[in-house]
PDB file of C-alpha atoms in Angstrom:
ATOM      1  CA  UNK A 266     -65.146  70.247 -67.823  1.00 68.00           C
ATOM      2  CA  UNK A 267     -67.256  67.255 -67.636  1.00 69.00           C
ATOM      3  CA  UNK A 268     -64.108  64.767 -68.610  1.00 74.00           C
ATOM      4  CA  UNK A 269     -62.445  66.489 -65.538  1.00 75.00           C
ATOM      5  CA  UNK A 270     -65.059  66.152 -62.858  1.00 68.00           C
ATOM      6  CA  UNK A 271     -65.731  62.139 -64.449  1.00 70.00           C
ATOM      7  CA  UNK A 272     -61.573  61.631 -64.154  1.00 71.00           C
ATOM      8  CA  UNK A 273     -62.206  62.711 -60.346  1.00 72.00           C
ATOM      9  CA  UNK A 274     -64.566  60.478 -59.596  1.00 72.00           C
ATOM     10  CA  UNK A 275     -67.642  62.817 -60.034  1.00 72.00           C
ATOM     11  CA  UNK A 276     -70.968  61.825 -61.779  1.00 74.00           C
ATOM     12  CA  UNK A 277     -74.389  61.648 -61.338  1.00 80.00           C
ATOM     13  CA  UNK A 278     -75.490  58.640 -59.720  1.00 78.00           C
ATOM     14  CA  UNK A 279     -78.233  55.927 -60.703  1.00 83.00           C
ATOM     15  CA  UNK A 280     -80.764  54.550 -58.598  1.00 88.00           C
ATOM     16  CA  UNK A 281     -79.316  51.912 -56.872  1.00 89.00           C
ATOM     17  CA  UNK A 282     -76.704  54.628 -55.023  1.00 86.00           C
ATOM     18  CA  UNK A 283     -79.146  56.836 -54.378  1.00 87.00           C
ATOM     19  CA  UNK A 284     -81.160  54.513 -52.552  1.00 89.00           C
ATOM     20  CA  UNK A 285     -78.577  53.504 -51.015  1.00 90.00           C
ATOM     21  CA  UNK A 286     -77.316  56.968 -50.055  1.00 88.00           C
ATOM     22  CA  UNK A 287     -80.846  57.392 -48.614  1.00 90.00           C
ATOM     23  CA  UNK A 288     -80.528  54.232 -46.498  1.00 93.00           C
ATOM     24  CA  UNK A 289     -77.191  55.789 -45.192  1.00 93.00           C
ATOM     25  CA  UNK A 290     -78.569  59.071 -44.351  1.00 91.00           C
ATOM     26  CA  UNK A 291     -81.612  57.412 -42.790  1.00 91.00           C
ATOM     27  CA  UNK A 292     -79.169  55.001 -40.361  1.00 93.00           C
ATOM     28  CA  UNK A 293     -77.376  58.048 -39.477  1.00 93.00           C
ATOM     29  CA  UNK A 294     -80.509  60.444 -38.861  1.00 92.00           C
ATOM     30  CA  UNK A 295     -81.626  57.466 -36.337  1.00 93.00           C
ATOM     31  CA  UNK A 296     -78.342  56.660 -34.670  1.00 95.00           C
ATOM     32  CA  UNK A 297     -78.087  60.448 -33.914  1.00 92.00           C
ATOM     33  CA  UNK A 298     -81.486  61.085 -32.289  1.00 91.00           C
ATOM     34  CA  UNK A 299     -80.624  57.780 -30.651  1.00 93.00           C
ATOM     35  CA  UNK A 300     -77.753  59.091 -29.266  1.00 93.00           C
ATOM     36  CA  UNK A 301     -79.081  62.499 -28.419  1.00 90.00           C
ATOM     37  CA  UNK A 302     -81.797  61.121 -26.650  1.00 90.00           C
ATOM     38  CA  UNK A 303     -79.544  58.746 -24.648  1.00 92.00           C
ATOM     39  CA  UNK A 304     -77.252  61.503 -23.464  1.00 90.00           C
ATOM     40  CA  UNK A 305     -80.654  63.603 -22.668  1.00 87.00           C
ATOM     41  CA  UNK A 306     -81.589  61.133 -20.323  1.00 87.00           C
ATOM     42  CA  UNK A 307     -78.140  60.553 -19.057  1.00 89.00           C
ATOM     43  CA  UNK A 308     -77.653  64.304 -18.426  1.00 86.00           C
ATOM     44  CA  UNK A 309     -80.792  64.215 -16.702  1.00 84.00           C
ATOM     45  CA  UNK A 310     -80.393  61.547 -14.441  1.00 86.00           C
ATOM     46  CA  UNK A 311     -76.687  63.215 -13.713  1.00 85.00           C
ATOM     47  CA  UNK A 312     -78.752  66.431 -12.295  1.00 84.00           C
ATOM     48  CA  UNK A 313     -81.490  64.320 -10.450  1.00 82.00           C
ATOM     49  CA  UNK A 314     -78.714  61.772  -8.629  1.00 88.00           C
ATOM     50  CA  UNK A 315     -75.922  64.423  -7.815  1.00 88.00           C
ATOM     51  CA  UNK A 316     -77.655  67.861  -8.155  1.00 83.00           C
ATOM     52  CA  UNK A 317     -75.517  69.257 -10.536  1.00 81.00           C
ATOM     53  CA  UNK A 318     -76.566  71.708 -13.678  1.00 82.00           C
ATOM     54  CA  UNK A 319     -78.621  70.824 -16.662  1.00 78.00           C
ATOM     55  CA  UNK A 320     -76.474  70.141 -19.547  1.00 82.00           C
ATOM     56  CA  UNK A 321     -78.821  71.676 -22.362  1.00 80.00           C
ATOM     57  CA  UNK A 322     -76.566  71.071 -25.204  1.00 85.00           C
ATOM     58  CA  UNK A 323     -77.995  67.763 -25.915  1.00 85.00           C
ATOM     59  CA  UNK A 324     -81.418  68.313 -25.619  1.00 81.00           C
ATOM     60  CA  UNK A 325     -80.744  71.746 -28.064  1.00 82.00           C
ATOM     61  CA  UNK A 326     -78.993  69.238 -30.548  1.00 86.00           C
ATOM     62  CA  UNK A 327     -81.922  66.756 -30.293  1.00 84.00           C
ATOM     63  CA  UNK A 328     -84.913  69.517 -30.573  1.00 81.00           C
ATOM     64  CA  UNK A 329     -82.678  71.054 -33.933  1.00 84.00           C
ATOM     65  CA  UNK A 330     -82.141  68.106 -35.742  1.00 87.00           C
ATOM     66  CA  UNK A 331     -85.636  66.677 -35.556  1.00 82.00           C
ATOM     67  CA  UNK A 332     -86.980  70.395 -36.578  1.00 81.00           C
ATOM     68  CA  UNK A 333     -84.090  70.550 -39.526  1.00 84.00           C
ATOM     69  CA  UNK A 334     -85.389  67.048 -40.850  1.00 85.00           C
ATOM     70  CA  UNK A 335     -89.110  68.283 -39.967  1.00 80.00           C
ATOM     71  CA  UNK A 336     -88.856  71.449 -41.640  1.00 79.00           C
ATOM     72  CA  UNK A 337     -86.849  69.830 -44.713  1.00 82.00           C
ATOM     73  CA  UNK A 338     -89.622  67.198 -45.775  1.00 81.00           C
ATOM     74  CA  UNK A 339     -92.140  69.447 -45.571  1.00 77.00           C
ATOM     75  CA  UNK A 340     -90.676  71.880 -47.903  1.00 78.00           C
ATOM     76  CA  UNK A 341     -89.005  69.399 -50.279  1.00 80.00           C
ATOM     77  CA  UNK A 342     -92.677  67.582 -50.524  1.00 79.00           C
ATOM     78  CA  UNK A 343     -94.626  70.986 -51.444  1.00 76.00           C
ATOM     79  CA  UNK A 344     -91.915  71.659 -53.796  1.00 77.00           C
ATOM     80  CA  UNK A 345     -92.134  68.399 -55.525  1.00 76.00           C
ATOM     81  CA  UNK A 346     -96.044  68.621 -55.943  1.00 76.00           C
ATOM     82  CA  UNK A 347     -96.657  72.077 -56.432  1.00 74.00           C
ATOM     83  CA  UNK A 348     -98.123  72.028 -59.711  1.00 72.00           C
ATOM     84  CA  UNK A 349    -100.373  69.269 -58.540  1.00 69.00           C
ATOM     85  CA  UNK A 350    -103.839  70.481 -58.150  1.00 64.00           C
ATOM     86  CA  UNK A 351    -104.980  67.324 -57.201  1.00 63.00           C
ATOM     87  CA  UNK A 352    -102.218  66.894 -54.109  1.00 62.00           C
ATOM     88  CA  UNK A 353    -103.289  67.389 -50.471  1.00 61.00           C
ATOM     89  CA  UNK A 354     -99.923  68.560 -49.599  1.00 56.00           C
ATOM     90  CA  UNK A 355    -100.382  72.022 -51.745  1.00 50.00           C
ATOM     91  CA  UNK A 356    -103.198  72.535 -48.889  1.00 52.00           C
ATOM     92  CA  UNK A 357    -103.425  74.166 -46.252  1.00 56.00           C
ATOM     93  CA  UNK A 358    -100.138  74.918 -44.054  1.00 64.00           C
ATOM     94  CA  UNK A 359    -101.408  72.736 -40.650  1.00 69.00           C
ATOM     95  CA  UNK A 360     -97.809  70.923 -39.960  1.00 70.00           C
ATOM     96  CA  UNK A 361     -95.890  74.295 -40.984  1.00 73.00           C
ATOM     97  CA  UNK A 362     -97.984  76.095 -38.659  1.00 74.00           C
ATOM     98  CA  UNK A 363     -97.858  72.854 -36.187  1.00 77.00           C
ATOM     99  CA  UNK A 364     -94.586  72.981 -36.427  1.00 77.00           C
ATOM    100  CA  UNK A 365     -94.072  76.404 -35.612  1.00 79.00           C
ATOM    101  CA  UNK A 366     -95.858  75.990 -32.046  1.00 81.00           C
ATOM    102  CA  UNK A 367     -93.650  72.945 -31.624  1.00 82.00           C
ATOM    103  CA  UNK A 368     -90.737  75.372 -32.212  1.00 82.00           C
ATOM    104  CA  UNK A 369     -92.405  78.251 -30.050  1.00 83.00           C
ATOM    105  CA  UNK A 370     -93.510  75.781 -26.909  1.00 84.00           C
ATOM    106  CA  UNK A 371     -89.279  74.549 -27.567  1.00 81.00           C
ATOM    107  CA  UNK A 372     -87.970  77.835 -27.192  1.00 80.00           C
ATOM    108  CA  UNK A 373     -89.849  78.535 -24.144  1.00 81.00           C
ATOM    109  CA  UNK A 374     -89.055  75.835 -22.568  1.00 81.00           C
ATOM    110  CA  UNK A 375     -85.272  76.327 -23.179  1.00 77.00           C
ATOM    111  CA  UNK A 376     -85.749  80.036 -22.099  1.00 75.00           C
ATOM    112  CA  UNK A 377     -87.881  78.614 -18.918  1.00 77.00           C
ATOM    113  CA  UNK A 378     -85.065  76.314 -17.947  1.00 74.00           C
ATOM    114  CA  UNK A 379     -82.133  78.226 -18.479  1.00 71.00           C
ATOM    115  CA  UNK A 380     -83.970  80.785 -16.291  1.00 70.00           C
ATOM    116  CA  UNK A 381     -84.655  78.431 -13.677  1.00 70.00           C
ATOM    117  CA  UNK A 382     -81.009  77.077 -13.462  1.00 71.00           C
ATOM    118  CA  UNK A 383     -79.607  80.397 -12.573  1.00 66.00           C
ATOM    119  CA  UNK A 384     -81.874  80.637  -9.619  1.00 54.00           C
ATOM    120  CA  UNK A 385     -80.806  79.106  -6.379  1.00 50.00           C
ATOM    121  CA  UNK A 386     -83.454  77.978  -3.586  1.00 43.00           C
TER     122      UNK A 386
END
């Protein structure tokens, strides 16, 4: 089975791809908030100049991807050290439970605003 998956093109990769799969994943990570937050502010000026509705989608997008990436170091870090007595990040949960207000105050917010778009003045 291994022969196969080699003849395909699969096998583990050394340290030079890896870090250069990081650097990939990191470009792309930073050209997508990029781009999320420049159609965030585009939307927004959209709604400010001609009065029209709040396009949420991209502010949704932006908010989930930085919690995904948030969410995914801090559990792949306590994971990696968690036989460490000697680590700080085995501690206490402060950015999880950071994190979860950042989520909670998000939420609202989307709740407050879709909620304020369906009512006219």
């Amino acid at each position: 089975m291994k022969r196969i998956f080699e003849k395909l093109g699969f096998r583990k990769m050394d340290e030079m791809e890896r870090h250069i799969l990081f650097k990939a994943q990191r470009n792309a990570y930073l050209f997508l908030i990029a781009a999320l937050v420049t159609w965030s502010f585009y939307e927004s000026i959209q709604v400010y100049i001609h009065h029209s509705r709040l396009n949420l989608l991209p502010c949704l997008l932006l908010t989930a991807a930085v919690l995904i990436q948030s969410f995914s170091q801090i559990i792949l870090t306590r994971s990696a050290v968690k036989d460490d007595e000697d680590s700080y990040e085995t501690g206490p949960l402060i950015k999880l439970v950071l994190l979860a207000c950042v989520i909670a105050a998000a939420a609202a917010t989307a709740v407050a605003a879709v909620v304020l778009m369906g009512v006219r003045t």
